[in-house]
């Protein structure tokens, strides 16, 4: 089965919950497709894989065939807020769901504190640096601008891009 690169934006967003204890409510549908499924589709469309079996195929050049274009998408869409976040909770991830603006605001403050000269974020009561402000423990702070561009409010008032 395909595996998501753990340095991509969505896995880093989910990983941020380990230190921040919050995840954003996103008004978006997800249509993720495992890379191995996509690869099988491409091979099957190319006539290289038929019913799960590899087949050697001679390719004729200039055979006058129509050029075809395919858009391979997942047949299984799901809601980030209604489906994905509850599954993460059920799997044991301890977090609170908050609005995107609140989540990105917290992330911005952590990013600012991690890049400041002191880079120390003191937690109430113990004076220790917060792991949420450490880019190694919470690499999502490196993607603040990306998250804001991708999921922040634009022309659509609900924040859906």
C-alpha positions as protocol buffer text, in pm:
chain_id: "A"
residue {
  index: 1
  type: UNK
  ca { x: 0 y: 0 z: 0 }
}
residue {
  index: 2
  type: UNK
  ca { x: 117 y: 353 z: -76 }
}
residue {
  index: 3
  type: UNK
  ca { x: 259 y: 567 z: 198 }
}
residue {
  index: 4
  type: UNK
  ca { x: 241 y: 944 z: 236 }
}
residue {
  index: 5
  type: UNK
  ca { x: 570 y: 1131 z: 257 }
}
residue {
  index: 6
  type: UNK
  ca { x: 588 y: 1247 z: 618 }
}
residue {
  index: 7
  type: UNK
  ca { x: 743 y: 1578 z: 514 }
}
residue {
  index: 8
  type: UNK
  ca { x: 440 y: 1681 z: 303 }
}
residue {
  index: 9
  type: UNK
  ca { x: 208 y: 1956 z: 423 }
}
residue {
  index: 10
  type: UNK
  ca { x: -88 y: 1745 z: 540 }
}
residue {
  index: 11
  type: UNK
  ca { x: 116 y: 1492 z: 742 }
}
residue {
  index: 12
  type: UNK
  ca { x: 302 y: 1784 z: 903 }
}
residue {
  index: 13
  type: UNK
  ca { x: -30 y: 1949 z: 988 }
}
residue {
  index: 14
  type: UNK
  ca { x: -149 y: 1629 z: 1156 }
}
residue {
  index: 15
  type: UNK
  ca { x: 189 y: 1590 z: 1328 }
}
residue {
  index: 16
  type: UNK
  ca { x: 149 y: 1939 z: 1475 }
}
residue {
  index: 17
  type: UNK
  ca { x: -132 y: 1801 z: 1693 }
}
residue {
  index: 18
  type: UNK
  ca { x: 124 y: 1606 z: 1895 }
}
residue {
  index: 19
  type: UNK
  ca { x: 278 y: 1928 z: 2026 }
}
residue {
  index: 20
  type: UNK
  ca { x: 6 y: 2192 z: 1978 }
}
residue {
  index: 21
  type: UNK
  ca { x: -286 y: 1966 z: 2080 }
}
residue {
  index: 22
  type: UNK
  ca { x: -509 y: 2134 z: 1818 }
}
residue {
  index: 23
  type: UNK
  ca { x: -600 y: 2076 z: 1454 }
}
residue {
  index: 24
  type: UNK
  ca { x: -791 y: 2309 z: 1224 }
}
residue {
  index: 25
  type: UNK
  ca { x: -1145 y: 2250 z: 1111 }
}
residue {
  index: 26
  type: UNK
  ca { x: -1115 y: 2274 z: 734 }
}
residue {
  index: 27
  type: UNK
  ca { x: -1420 y: 2312 z: 515 }
}
residue {
  index: 28
  type: UNK
  ca { x: -1278 y: 2091 z: 243 }
}
residue {
  index: 29
  type: UNK
  ca { x: -1331 y: 1754 z: 86 }
}
residue {
  index: 30
  type: UNK
  ca { x: -1035 y: 1521 z: 49 }
}
residue {
  index: 31
  type: UNK
  ca { x: -991 y: 1293 z: -250 }
}
residue {
  index: 32
  type: UNK
  ca { x: -657 y: 1139 z: -177 }
}
residue {
  index: 33
  type: UNK
  ca { x: -540 y: 849 z: -391 }
}
residue {
  index: 34
  type: UNK
  ca { x: -267 y: 605 z: -281 }
}
residue {
  index: 35
  type: UNK
  ca { x: 34 y: 625 z: -511 }
}
residue {
  index: 36
  type: UNK
  ca { x: 38 y: 250 z: -571 }
}
residue {
  index: 37
  type: UNK
  ca { x: -325 y: 263 z: -689 }
}
residue {
  index: 38
  type: UNK
  ca { x: -238 y: 553 z: -920 }
}
residue {
  index: 39
  type: UNK
  ca { x: 63 y: 363 z: -1057 }
}
residue {
  index: 40
  type: UNK
  ca { x: -154 y: 57 z: -1132 }
}
residue {
  index: 41
  type: UNK
  ca { x: -402 y: 282 z: -1315 }
}
residue {
  index: 42
  type: UNK
  ca { x: -129 y: 438 z: -1528 }
}
residue {
  index: 43
  type: UNK
  ca { x: 16 y: 97 z: -1615 }
}
residue {
  index: 44
  type: UNK
  ca { x: -326 y: -43 z: -1698 }
}
residue {
  index: 45
  type: UNK
  ca { x: -412 y: 256 z: -1916 }
}
residue {
  index: 46
  type: UNK
  ca { x: -81 y: 215 z: -2094 }
}
residue {
  index: 47
  type: UNK
  ca { x: -162 y: -148 z: -2165 }
}
residue {
  index: 48
  type: UNK
  ca { x: 134 y: -265 z: -1959 }
}
residue {
  index: 49
  type: UNK
  ca { x: -71 y: -406 z: -1672 }
}
residue {
  index: 50
  type: UNK
  ca { x: -381 y: -609 z: -1743 }
}
residue {
  index: 51
  type: UNK
  ca { x: -582 y: -756 z: -1456 }
}
residue {
  index: 52
  type: UNK
  ca { x: -288 y: -707 z: -1220 }
}
residue {
  index: 53
  type: UNK
  ca { x: -41 y: -890 z: -1445 }
}
residue {
  index: 54
  type: UNK
  ca { x: 244 y: -718 z: -1627 }
}
residue {
  index: 55
  type: UNK
  ca { x: 240 y: -766 z: -2001 }
}
residue {
  index: 56
  type: UNK
  ca { x: 511 y: -678 z: -2251 }
}
residue {
  index: 57
  type: UNK
  ca { x: 368 y: -456 z: -2521 }
}
residue {
  index: 58
  type: UNK
  ca { x: 522 y: -340 z: -2845 }
}
residue {
  index: 59
  type: UNK
  ca { x: 456 y: 28 z: -2902 }
}
residue {
  index: 60
  type: UNK
  ca { x: 407 y: 139 z: -3260 }
}
residue {
  index: 61
  type: UNK
  ca { x: 509 y: 492 z: -3341 }
}
residue {
  index: 62
  type: UNK
  ca { x: 284 y: 712 z: -3550 }
}
residue {
  index: 63
  type: UNK
  ca { x: 3 y: 458 z: -3569 }
}
residue {
  index: 64
  type: UNK
  ca { x: -250 y: 733 z: -3627 }
}
residue {
  index: 65
  type: UNK
  ca { x: -425 y: 661 z: -3297 }
}
residue {
  index: 66
  type: UNK
  ca { x: -619 y: 928 z: -3114 }
}
residue {
  index: 67
  type: UNK
  ca { x: -438 y: 1104 z: -2835 }
}
residue {
  index: 68
  type: UNK
  ca { x: -615 y: 1030 z: -2509 }
}
residue {
  index: 69
  type: UNK
  ca { x: -592 y: 1218 z: -2183 }
}
residue {
  index: 70
  type: UNK
  ca { x: -695 y: 1082 z: -1845 }
}
residue {
  index: 71
  type: UNK
  ca { x: -765 y: 1249 z: -1514 }
}
residue {
  index: 72
  type: UNK
  ca { x: -731 y: 983 z: -1247 }
}
residue {
  index: 73
  type: UNK
  ca { x: -915 y: 1072 z: -927 }
}
residue {
  index: 74
  type: UNK
  ca { x: -1018 y: 884 z: -618 }
}
residue {
  index: 75
  type: UNK
  ca { x: -1376 y: 755 z: -620 }
}
residue {
  index: 76
  type: UNK
  ca { x: -1386 y: 804 z: -241 }
}
residue {
  index: 77
  type: UNK
  ca { x: -1417 y: 1167 z: -131 }
}
residue {
  index: 78
  type: UNK
  ca { x: -1450 y: 1249 z: 237 }
}
residue {
  index: 79
  type: UNK
  ca { x: -1484 y: 1556 z: 454 }
}
residue {
  index: 80
  type: UNK
  ca { x: -1184 y: 1679 z: 653 }
}
residue {
  index: 81
  type: UNK
  ca { x: -1401 y: 1801 z: 939 }
}
residue {
  index: 82
  type: UNK
  ca { x: -1683 y: 1544 z: 944 }
}
residue {
  index: 83
  type: UNK
  ca { x: -1483 y: 1233 z: 855 }
}
residue {
  index: 84
  type: UNK
  ca { x: -1106 y: 1274 z: 889 }
}
residue {
  index: 85
  type: UNK
  ca { x: -1080 y: 1455 z: 1223 }
}
residue {
  index: 86
  type: UNK
  ca { x: -1313 y: 1206 z: 1402 }
}
residue {
  index: 87
  type: UNK
  ca { x: -1106 y: 915 z: 1264 }
}
residue {
  index: 88
  type: UNK
  ca { x: -790 y: 1074 z: 1405 }
}
residue {
  index: 89
  type: UNK
  ca { x: -964 y: 1110 z: 1743 }
}
residue {
  index: 90
  type: UNK
  ca { x: -1083 y: 749 z: 1734 }
}
residue {
  index: 91
  type: UNK
  ca { x: -727 y: 640 z: 1654 }
}
residue {
  index: 92
  type: UNK
  ca { x: -613 y: 800 z: 1982 }
}
residue {
  index: 93
  type: UNK
  ca { x: -468 y: 1133 z: 1869 }
}
residue {
  index: 94
  type: UNK
  ca { x: -535 y: 1380 z: 2150 }
}
residue {
  index: 95
  type: UNK
  ca { x: -633 y: 1719 z: 2008 }
}
residue {
  index: 96
  type: UNK
  ca { x: -902 y: 1985 z: 2003 }
}
residue {
  index: 97
  type: UNK
  ca { x: -1063 y: 2095 z: 1675 }
}
residue {
  index: 98
  type: UNK
  ca { x: -1045 y: 2471 z: 1633 }
}
residue {
  index: 99
  type: UNK
  ca { x: -1127 y: 2710 z: 1351 }
}
residue {
  index: 100
  type: UNK
  ca { x: -859 y: 2756 z: 1089 }
}
residue {
  index: 101
  type: UNK
  ca { x: -794 y: 3120 z: 1185 }
}
residue {
  index: 102
  type: UNK
  ca { x: -729 y: 3020 z: 1547 }
}
residue {
  index: 103
  type: UNK
  ca { x: -502 y: 2732 z: 1443 }
}
residue {
  index: 104
  type: UNK
  ca { x: -300 y: 2942 z: 1197 }
}
residue {
  index: 105
  type: UNK
  ca { x: -273 y: 3221 z: 1455 }
}
residue {
  index: 106
  type: UNK
  ca { x: -123 y: 2981 z: 1708 }
}
residue {
  index: 107
  type: UNK
  ca { x: 110 y: 2841 z: 1443 }
}
residue {
  index: 108
  type: UNK
  ca { x: 223 y: 3195 z: 1347 }
}
residue {
  index: 109
  type: UNK
  ca { x: 301 y: 3280 z: 1708 }
}
residue {
  index: 110
  type: UNK
  ca { x: 503 y: 2960 z: 1744 }
}
residue {
  index: 111
  type: UNK
  ca { x: 687 y: 3028 z: 1416 }
}
residue {
  index: 112
  type: UNK
  ca { x: 769 y: 3382 z: 1529 }
}
residue {
  index: 113
  type: UNK
  ca { x: 894 y: 3263 z: 1864 }
}
residue {
  index: 114
  type: UNK
  ca { x: 1106 y: 2987 z: 1710 }
}
residue {
  index: 115
  type: UNK
  ca { x: 1278 y: 3234 z: 1478 }
}
residue {
  index: 116
  type: UNK
  ca { x: 1334 y: 3503 z: 1742 }
}
residue {
  index: 117
  type: UNK
  ca { x: 1678 y: 3547 z: 1886 }
}
residue {
  index: 118
  type: UNK
  ca { x: 1586 y: 3385 z: 2217 }
}
residue {
  index: 119
  type: UNK
  ca { x: 1376 y: 3110 z: 2050 }
}
residue {
  index: 120
  type: UNK
  ca { x: 1247 y: 3026 z: 2395 }
}
residue {
  index: 121
  type: UNK
  ca { x: 879 y: 2987 z: 2451 }
}
residue {
  index: 122
  type: UNK
  ca { x: 808 y: 2958 z: 2818 }
}
residue {
  index: 123
  type: UNK
  ca { x: 515 y: 2756 z: 2931 }
}
residue {
  index: 124
  type: UNK
  ca { x: 324 y: 2874 z: 3235 }
}
residue {
  index: 125
  type: UNK
  ca { x: 451 y: 2733 z: 3558 }
}
residue {
  index: 126
  type: UNK
  ca { x: 767 y: 2556 z: 3451 }
}
residue {
  index: 127
  type: UNK
  ca { x: 971 y: 2801 z: 3243 }
}
residue {
  index: 128
  type: UNK
  ca { x: 1063 y: 2531 z: 2987 }
}
residue {
  index: 129
  type: UNK
  ca { x: 1081 y: 2581 z: 2613 }
}
residue {
  index: 130
  type: UNK
  ca { x: 763 y: 2454 z: 2446 }
}
residue {
  index: 131
  type: UNK
  ca { x: 816 y: 2161 z: 2208 }
}
residue {
  index: 132
  type: UNK
  ca { x: 549 y: 2316 z: 1984 }
}
residue {
  index: 133
  type: UNK
  ca { x: 791 y: 2602 z: 1902 }
}
residue {
  index: 134
  type: UNK
  ca { x: 1070 y: 2365 z: 1804 }
}
residue {
  index: 135
  type: UNK
  ca { x: 1081 y: 2322 z: 1422 }
}
residue {
  index: 136
  type: UNK
  ca { x: 1224 y: 1973 z: 1469 }
}
residue {
  index: 137
  type: UNK
  ca { x: 932 y: 1865 z: 1688 }
}
residue {
  index: 138
  type: UNK
  ca { x: 667 y: 2072 z: 1505 }
}
residue {
  index: 139
  type: UNK
  ca { x: 787 y: 2123 z: 1147 }
}
residue {
  index: 140
  type: UNK
  ca { x: 446 y: 2260 z: 1047 }
}
residue {
  index: 141
  type: UNK
  ca { x: 568 y: 2600 z: 1170 }
}
residue {
  index: 142
  type: UNK
  ca { x: 788 y: 2613 z: 859 }
}
residue {
  index: 143
  type: UNK
  ca { x: 477 y: 2601 z: 636 }
}
residue {
  index: 144
  type: UNK
  ca { x: 269 y: 2883 z: 784 }
}
residue {
  index: 145
  type: UNK
  ca { x: 256 y: 3076 z: 456 }
}
residue {
  index: 146
  type: UNK
  ca { x: 165 y: 2764 z: 258 }
}
residue {
  index: 147
  type: UNK
  ca { x: -121 y: 2676 z: 495 }
}
residue {
  index: 148
  type: UNK
  ca { x: -250 y: 3031 z: 489 }
}
residue {
  index: 149
  type: UNK
  ca { x: -246 y: 3041 z: 109 }
}
residue {
  index: 150
  type: UNK
  ca { x: -399 y: 2696 z: 69 }
}
residue {
  index: 151
  type: UNK
  ca { x: -663 y: 2698 z: 342 }
}
residue {
  index: 152
  type: UNK
  ca { x: -705 y: 3058 z: 455 }
}
residue {
  index: 153
  type: UNK
  ca { x: -1008 y: 3264 z: 372 }
}
residue {
  index: 154
  type: UNK
  ca { x: -1006 y: 3407 z: 26 }
}
residue {
  index: 155
  type: UNK
  ca { x: -1301 y: 3505 z: -188 }
}
residue {
  index: 156
  type: UNK
  ca { x: -1502 y: 3217 z: -44 }
}
residue {
  index: 157
  type: UNK
  ca { x: -1619 y: 3318 z: 303 }
}
residue {
  index: 158
  type: UNK
  ca { x: -1597 y: 2965 z: 438 }
}
residue {
  index: 159
  type: UNK
  ca { x: -1225 y: 2929 z: 372 }
}
residue {
  index: 160
  type: UNK
  ca { x: -1262 y: 2655 z: 112 }
}
residue {
  index: 161
  type: UNK
  ca { x: -1016 y: 2676 z: -175 }
}
